[in-house]
């Protein structure tokens, strides 16, 4: 029987959530404010969202953010998945040290990562631009991919792979017919997480972006420095909602079942070559 939480603990948890999300809620509410000044509510309007379509600077930043996020997600997901498979399925010398290095970018402050990447690109005389931003995003998001995929691998039922090998399938067929379908929810969740991190990143992008490679967060920052326009509230609300939806989808894939449904196992095994 589950015990009820104490009232004081429920209240404290509620206050914590209010403290964390109240500023975001205020931002969302004032994005519908008819006044040009965000401190006074004068009425409801959708004009600021419609004016986003008339801002070529925001649209250009949005397009570039999507391009960079998609490219970084694909690279980080592929490389991170292969690295996770290598760590989980093979004996690697210095495995604990490698896992520690993978966790390091997650716990390292972003400003340190941004400065180190800037110094690295400068040392190599690599021009700053879209490609440098993609490389930087892959560098800090690949660790998250490895962690998510490794968690999925540790929860997988390896007996299905062993059964496929016993039925005559080689390692390549087993990988594509059994391992990848079982691992797919974890891969999708890792990809969604990498996409969110790349699309929302500001600090690291600020250091490694060159001329003409300003992503949407950088464009919003430049607008805030000049004037806090209600359009900034509108685009910020869209970013928050899109990021929240992506994280919720990633969490849903992460929580999906590791093993194939019992009724699907014979069908999956039947597709393997004898």
CSV table of C-alpha atoms in Angstrom, one decimal:
chain,number,residue,atom,x,y,z
A,1,UNK,CA,0.0,0.0,0.0
A,2,UNK,CA,1.3,3.4,-1.0
A,3,UNK,CA,1.8,5.9,1.7
A,4,UNK,CA,0.4,9.4,1.2
A,5,UNK,CA,2.9,12.2,1.1
A,6,UNK,CA,2.9,14.6,4.0
A,7,UNK,CA,1.1,17.9,3.3
A,8,UNK,CA,4.2,20.0,4.0
A,9,UNK,CA,6.2,18.0,1.4
A,10,UNK,CA,3.4,18.5,-1.2
A,11,UNK,CA,3.3,22.2,-0.5
A,12,UNK,CA,7.1,22.5,-0.7
A,13,UNK,CA,7.1,20.7,-4.0
A,14,UNK,CA,4.4,22.9,-5.3
A,15,UNK,CA,6.4,26.0,-4.3
A,16,UNK,CA,9.4,24.7,-6.0
A,17,UNK,CA,7.6,24.2,-9.2
A,18,UNK,CA,6.0,27.7,-9.0
A,19,UNK,CA,9.5,29.2,-8.4
A,20,UNK,CA,10.9,27.4,-11.4
A,21,UNK,CA,8.1,28.0,-13.9
A,22,UNK,CA,6.4,31.2,-12.8
A,23,UNK,CA,8.9,33.5,-14.9
A,24,UNK,CA,8.2,31.3,-18.0
A,25,UNK,CA,4.4,31.6,-17.3
A,26,UNK,CA,4.7,35.4,-17.1
A,27,UNK,CA,6.6,35.4,-20.3
A,28,UNK,CA,3.9,33.4,-22.1
A,29,UNK,CA,1.1,35.5,-20.8
A,30,UNK,CA,2.7,38.8,-21.8
A,31,UNK,CA,3.4,37.5,-25.3
A,32,UNK,CA,-0.4,38.0,-25.8
A,33,UNK,CA,-0.3,41.5,-24.3
A,34,UNK,CA,-1.6,44.2,-26.7
A,35,UNK,CA,0.7,46.8,-25.1
A,36,UNK,CA,4.1,47.4,-26.6
A,37,UNK,CA,5.4,47.7,-23.0
A,38,UNK,CA,5.5,44.3,-21.3
A,39,UNK,CA,5.0,45.7,-17.8
A,40,UNK,CA,1.3,46.7,-18.2
A,41,UNK,CA,-1.5,44.4,-19.4
A,42,UNK,CA,-3.9,46.3,-21.8
A,43,UNK,CA,-5.6,43.4,-23.6
A,44,UNK,CA,-5.3,40.2,-25.5
A,45,UNK,CA,-3.8,40.1,-29.0
A,46,UNK,CA,-2.1,37.7,-31.5
A,47,UNK,CA,-0.4,40.6,-33.4
A,48,UNK,CA,3.1,39.9,-32.0
A,49,UNK,CA,3.0,36.3,-33.3
A,50,UNK,CA,1.8,37.5,-36.7
A,51,UNK,CA,4.6,40.1,-36.8
A,52,UNK,CA,7.2,37.3,-36.5
A,53,UNK,CA,6.4,36.4,-40.1
A,54,UNK,CA,7.4,39.9,-41.2
A,55,UNK,CA,10.8,39.7,-39.5
A,56,UNK,CA,13.4,38.4,-42.0
A,57,UNK,CA,16.1,38.4,-39.3
A,58,UNK,CA,14.1,36.0,-37.1
A,59,UNK,CA,13.1,33.8,-40.0
A,60,UNK,CA,16.7,33.6,-41.1
A,61,UNK,CA,17.8,32.7,-37.6
A,62,UNK,CA,15.1,30.1,-37.3
A,63,UNK,CA,16.1,28.5,-40.6
A,64,UNK,CA,19.7,28.4,-39.6
A,65,UNK,CA,18.9,27.0,-36.2
A,66,UNK,CA,16.9,24.2,-37.7
A,67,UNK,CA,19.6,23.3,-40.3
A,68,UNK,CA,22.3,23.2,-37.6
A,69,UNK,CA,20.2,21.3,-35.1
A,70,UNK,CA,19.2,18.6,-37.8
A,71,UNK,CA,22.9,18.2,-38.9
A,72,UNK,CA,24.2,18.1,-35.4
A,73,UNK,CA,21.5,15.7,-34.3
A,74,UNK,CA,22.2,13.2,-37.1
A,75,UNK,CA,26.0,13.2,-36.5
A,76,UNK,CA,25.7,13.1,-32.7
A,77,UNK,CA,23.1,10.3,-32.8
A,78,UNK,CA,25.0,8.1,-35.3
A,79,UNK,CA,28.4,8.6,-33.5
A,80,UNK,CA,26.9,8.3,-30.0
A,81,UNK,CA,25.0,5.2,-30.8
A,82,UNK,CA,28.0,3.5,-32.3
A,83,UNK,CA,30.1,4.5,-29.3
A,84,UNK,CA,27.5,3.2,-26.9
A,85,UNK,CA,27.4,-0.1,-28.7
A,86,UNK,CA,31.2,-0.4,-28.5
A,87,UNK,CA,31.2,0.3,-24.8
A,88,UNK,CA,28.3,-2.0,-24.0
A,89,UNK,CA,29.2,-5.0,-26.3
A,90,UNK,CA,33.0,-5.1,-26.4
A,91,UNK,CA,35.8,-5.1,-24.0
A,92,UNK,CA,37.5,-1.8,-24.2
A,93,UNK,CA,40.7,-1.0,-22.4
A,94,UNK,CA,40.3,2.0,-20.0
A,95,UNK,CA,36.5,1.7,-20.3
A,96,UNK,CA,35.9,3.5,-17.0
A,97,UNK,CA,38.2,6.4,-18.1
A,98,UNK,CA,36.3,6.7,-21.4
A,99,UNK,CA,33.0,6.7,-19.6
A,100,UNK,CA,34.3,9.5,-17.3
A,101,UNK,CA,35.4,11.5,-20.4
A,102,UNK,CA,32.0,11.1,-21.9
A,103,UNK,CA,30.3,12.4,-18.7
A,104,UNK,CA,32.8,15.4,-18.5
A,105,UNK,CA,31.0,17.6,-21.1
A,106,UNK,CA,27.7,17.1,-19.3
A,107,UNK,CA,29.1,18.5,-16.0
A,108,UNK,CA,31.5,21.0,-17.4
A,109,UNK,CA,30.1,24.6,-17.4
A,110,UNK,CA,29.0,25.7,-20.9
A,111,UNK,CA,31.2,28.8,-20.8
A,112,UNK,CA,34.3,26.6,-20.3
A,113,UNK,CA,33.2,24.4,-23.2
A,114,UNK,CA,32.6,27.4,-25.4
A,115,UNK,CA,36.0,29.0,-24.6
A,116,UNK,CA,37.8,25.8,-25.1
A,117,UNK,CA,36.2,25.2,-28.5
A,118,UNK,CA,37.0,28.7,-29.5
A,119,UNK,CA,40.6,28.2,-28.6
A,120,UNK,CA,40.7,24.9,-30.4
A,121,UNK,CA,39.3,26.4,-33.6
A,122,UNK,CA,41.7,29.3,-33.4
A,123,UNK,CA,44.6,27.0,-32.9
A,124,UNK,CA,43.7,25.0,-36.0
A,125,UNK,CA,43.0,28.2,-38.0
A,126,UNK,CA,39.5,26.8,-38.6
A,127,UNK,CA,37.1,29.5,-39.9
A,128,UNK,CA,34.2,30.2,-37.6
A,129,UNK,CA,30.8,29.7,-39.3
A,130,UNK,CA,28.0,27.2,-39.7
A,131,UNK,CA,30.4,24.2,-39.8
A,132,UNK,CA,32.1,25.3,-36.6
A,133,UNK,CA,28.7,25.6,-34.8
A,134,UNK,CA,27.7,22.1,-36.0
A,135,UNK,CA,31.0,20.6,-34.8
A,136,UNK,CA,30.6,22.3,-31.4
A,137,UNK,CA,27.0,21.1,-31.0
A,138,UNK,CA,28.0,17.6,-31.9
A,139,UNK,CA,30.9,17.8,-29.3
A,140,UNK,CA,28.6,18.6,-26.4
A,141,UNK,CA,25.5,16.6,-27.4
A,142,UNK,CA,27.2,13.3,-28.2
A,143,UNK,CA,27.7,12.6,-24.5
A,144,UNK,CA,23.9,12.9,-23.9
A,145,UNK,CA,23.3,10.5,-26.8
A,146,UNK,CA,25.7,7.9,-25.4
A,147,UNK,CA,24.2,8.1,-21.9
A,148,UNK,CA,20.6,7.6,-23.2
A,149,UNK,CA,21.6,4.8,-25.6
A,150,UNK,CA,23.7,3.0,-23.0
A,151,UNK,CA,20.8,3.0,-20.6
A,152,UNK,CA,18.6,1.4,-23.3
A,153,UNK,CA,21.3,-1.2,-24.1
A,154,UNK,CA,21.6,-2.2,-20.4
A,155,UNK,CA,17.8,-2.8,-20.3
A,156,UNK,CA,17.6,-4.8,-23.5
A,157,UNK,CA,16.9,-8.6,-23.6
A,158,UNK,CA,19.9,-10.1,-25.4
A,159,UNK,CA,18.2,-13.5,-25.6
A,160,UNK,CA,16.5,-12.2,-28.8
A,161,UNK,CA,19.8,-11.5,-30.4
A,162,UNK,CA,21.2,-14.9,-29.4
A,163,UNK,CA,18.0,-16.6,-30.7
A,164,UNK,CA,18.5,-14.8,-34.1
A,165,UNK,CA,22.1,-16.0,-34.3
A,166,UNK,CA,21.1,-19.5,-33.4
A,167,UNK,CA,18.5,-19.5,-36.2
A,168,UNK,CA,21.2,-18.8,-38.7
A,169,UNK,CA,21.3,-15.1,-39.0
A,170,UNK,CA,24.7,-13.5,-39.2
A,171,UNK,CA,25.8,-10.5,-37.1
A,172,UNK,CA,24.8,-7.9,-39.7
A,173,UNK,CA,21.3,-9.3,-40.2
A,174,UNK,CA,20.8,-9.6,-36.4
A,175,UNK,CA,21.9,-6.1,-35.9
A,176,UNK,CA,19.4,-4.6,-38.4
A,177,UNK,CA,16.5,-7.0,-37.8
A,178,UNK,CA,16.7,-7.3,-34.0
A,179,UNK,CA,19.2,-4.9,-32.3
A,180,UNK,CA,18.1,-1.8,-34.1
A,181,UNK,CA,14.4,-2.3,-33.6
A,182,UNK,CA,14.9,-2.9,-29.9
A,183,UNK,CA,17.2,0.0,-29.6
A,184,UNK,CA,15.2,2.4,-31.8
A,185,UNK,CA,13.1,4.0,-29.0
A,186,UNK,CA,16.4,4.9,-27.2
A,187,UNK,CA,18.0,6.2,-30.4
A,188,UNK,CA,14.9,8.4,-31.1
A,189,UNK,CA,14.9,9.7,-27.6
A,190,UNK,CA,18.6,10.5,-27.7
A,191,UNK,CA,18.1,12.2,-31.1
A,192,UNK,CA,15.2,14.4,-29.8
A,193,UNK,CA,17.3,15.4,-26.8
A,194,UNK,CA,20.3,16.2,-29.0
A,195,UNK,CA,18.0,18.3,-31.2
A,196,UNK,CA,16.6,20.2,-28.3
A,197,UNK,CA,20.1,20.9,-26.9
A,198,UNK,CA,21.4,22.1,-30.2
A,199,UNK,CA,18.4,24.2,-31.1
A,200,UNK,CA,18.2,26.0,-27.7
A,201,UNK,CA,22.0,26.5,-27.2
A,202,UNK,CA,23.2,30.1,-26.8
A,203,UNK,CA,26.4,30.2,-24.8
A,204,UNK,CA,28.5,27.8,-26.8
A,205,UNK,CA,27.2,29.0,-30.1
A,206,UNK,CA,28.0,32.6,-29.0
A,207,UNK,CA,31.7,31.7,-28.9
A,208,UNK,CA,32.0,29.6,-32.1
A,209,UNK,CA,29.6,31.4,-34.4
A,210,UNK,CA,31.1,33.6,-37.1
A,211,UNK,CA,29.7,36.3,-39.4
A,212,UNK,CA,26.4,35.3,-41.0
A,213,UNK,CA,25.9,32.2,-38.7
A,214,UNK,CA,23.7,33.7,-36.0
A,215,UNK,CA,21.2,31.1,-34.8
A,216,UNK,CA,17.7,32.0,-33.4
A,217,UNK,CA,18.9,32.3,-29.8
A,218,UNK,CA,21.7,34.7,-30.9
A,219,UNK,CA,19.2,36.8,-32.9
A,220,UNK,CA,16.8,36.9,-29.9
A,221,UNK,CA,19.7,38.0,-27.6
A,222,UNK,CA,20.7,40.8,-30.0
A,223,UNK,CA,17.0,42.0,-30.1
A,224,UNK,CA,16.9,42.0,-26.3
A,225,UNK,CA,20.0,44.1,-26.0
A,226,UNK,CA,18.4,46.8,-28.1
A,227,UNK,CA,14.8,46.7,-26.9
A,228,UNK,CA,12.5,44.2,-25.1
A,229,UNK,CA,9.9,44.0,-27.9
A,230,UNK,CA,6.7,41.9,-27.4
A,231,UNK,CA,7.9,39.9,-30.5
A,232,UNK,CA,10.7,38.7,-28.3
A,233,UNK,CA,8.2,37.3,-25.8
A,234,UNK,CA,6.3,35.7,-28.7
A,235,UNK,CA,9.4,33.9,-30.2
A,236,UNK,CA,10.6,32.9,-26.8
A,237,UNK,CA,7.2,31.3,-26.1
A,238,UNK,CA,7.4,29.3,-29.3
A,239,UNK,CA,10.9,28.1,-28.4
A,240,UNK,CA,9.8,27.1,-24.9
A,241,UNK,CA,6.7,25.2,-26.1
A,242,UNK,CA,8.6,23.5,-28.9
A,243,UNK,CA,11.4,22.5,-26.5
A,244,UNK,CA,8.9,21.2,-24.0
A,245,UNK,CA,7.1,19.1,-26.6
A,246,UNK,CA,10.4,17.7,-27.8
A,247,UNK,CA,11.5,16.7,-24.3
A,248,UNK,CA,8.1,15.1,-23.6
A,249,UNK,CA,8.4,13.0,-26.8
A,250,UNK,CA,12.0,12.0,-25.8
A,251,UNK,CA,10.7,11.0,-22.3
A,252,UNK,CA,7.9,9.0,-23.9
A,253,UNK,CA,10.3,7.0,-26.1
A,254,UNK,CA,12.7,6.5,-23.2
A,255,UNK,CA,9.9,5.0,-21.1
A,256,UNK,CA,8.7,2.6,-23.9
A,257,UNK,CA,9.2,-1.1,-23.4
A,258,UNK,CA,12.6,-2.6,-24.1
A,259,UNK,CA,11.5,-6.0,-25.2
A,260,UNK,CA,9.3,-6.8,-28.2
A,261,UNK,CA,5.7,-7.7,-27.4
A,262,UNK,CA,5.3,-11.4,-26.9
A,263,UNK,CA,3.0,-11.8,-29.9
A,264,UNK,CA,5.5,-10.0,-32.2
A,265,UNK,CA,8.5,-12.3,-31.4
A,266,UNK,CA,7.6,-15.2,-33.7
A,267,UNK,CA,6.9,-12.8,-36.5
A,268,UNK,CA,10.2,-11.1,-36.0
A,269,UNK,CA,12.0,-14.4,-35.9
A,270,UNK,CA,10.3,-15.6,-39.0
A,271,UNK,CA,11.8,-12.7,-41.0
A,272,UNK,CA,15.3,-13.9,-40.3
A,273,UNK,CA,17.0,-16.1,-42.8
A,274,UNK,CA,17.3,-19.8,-41.9
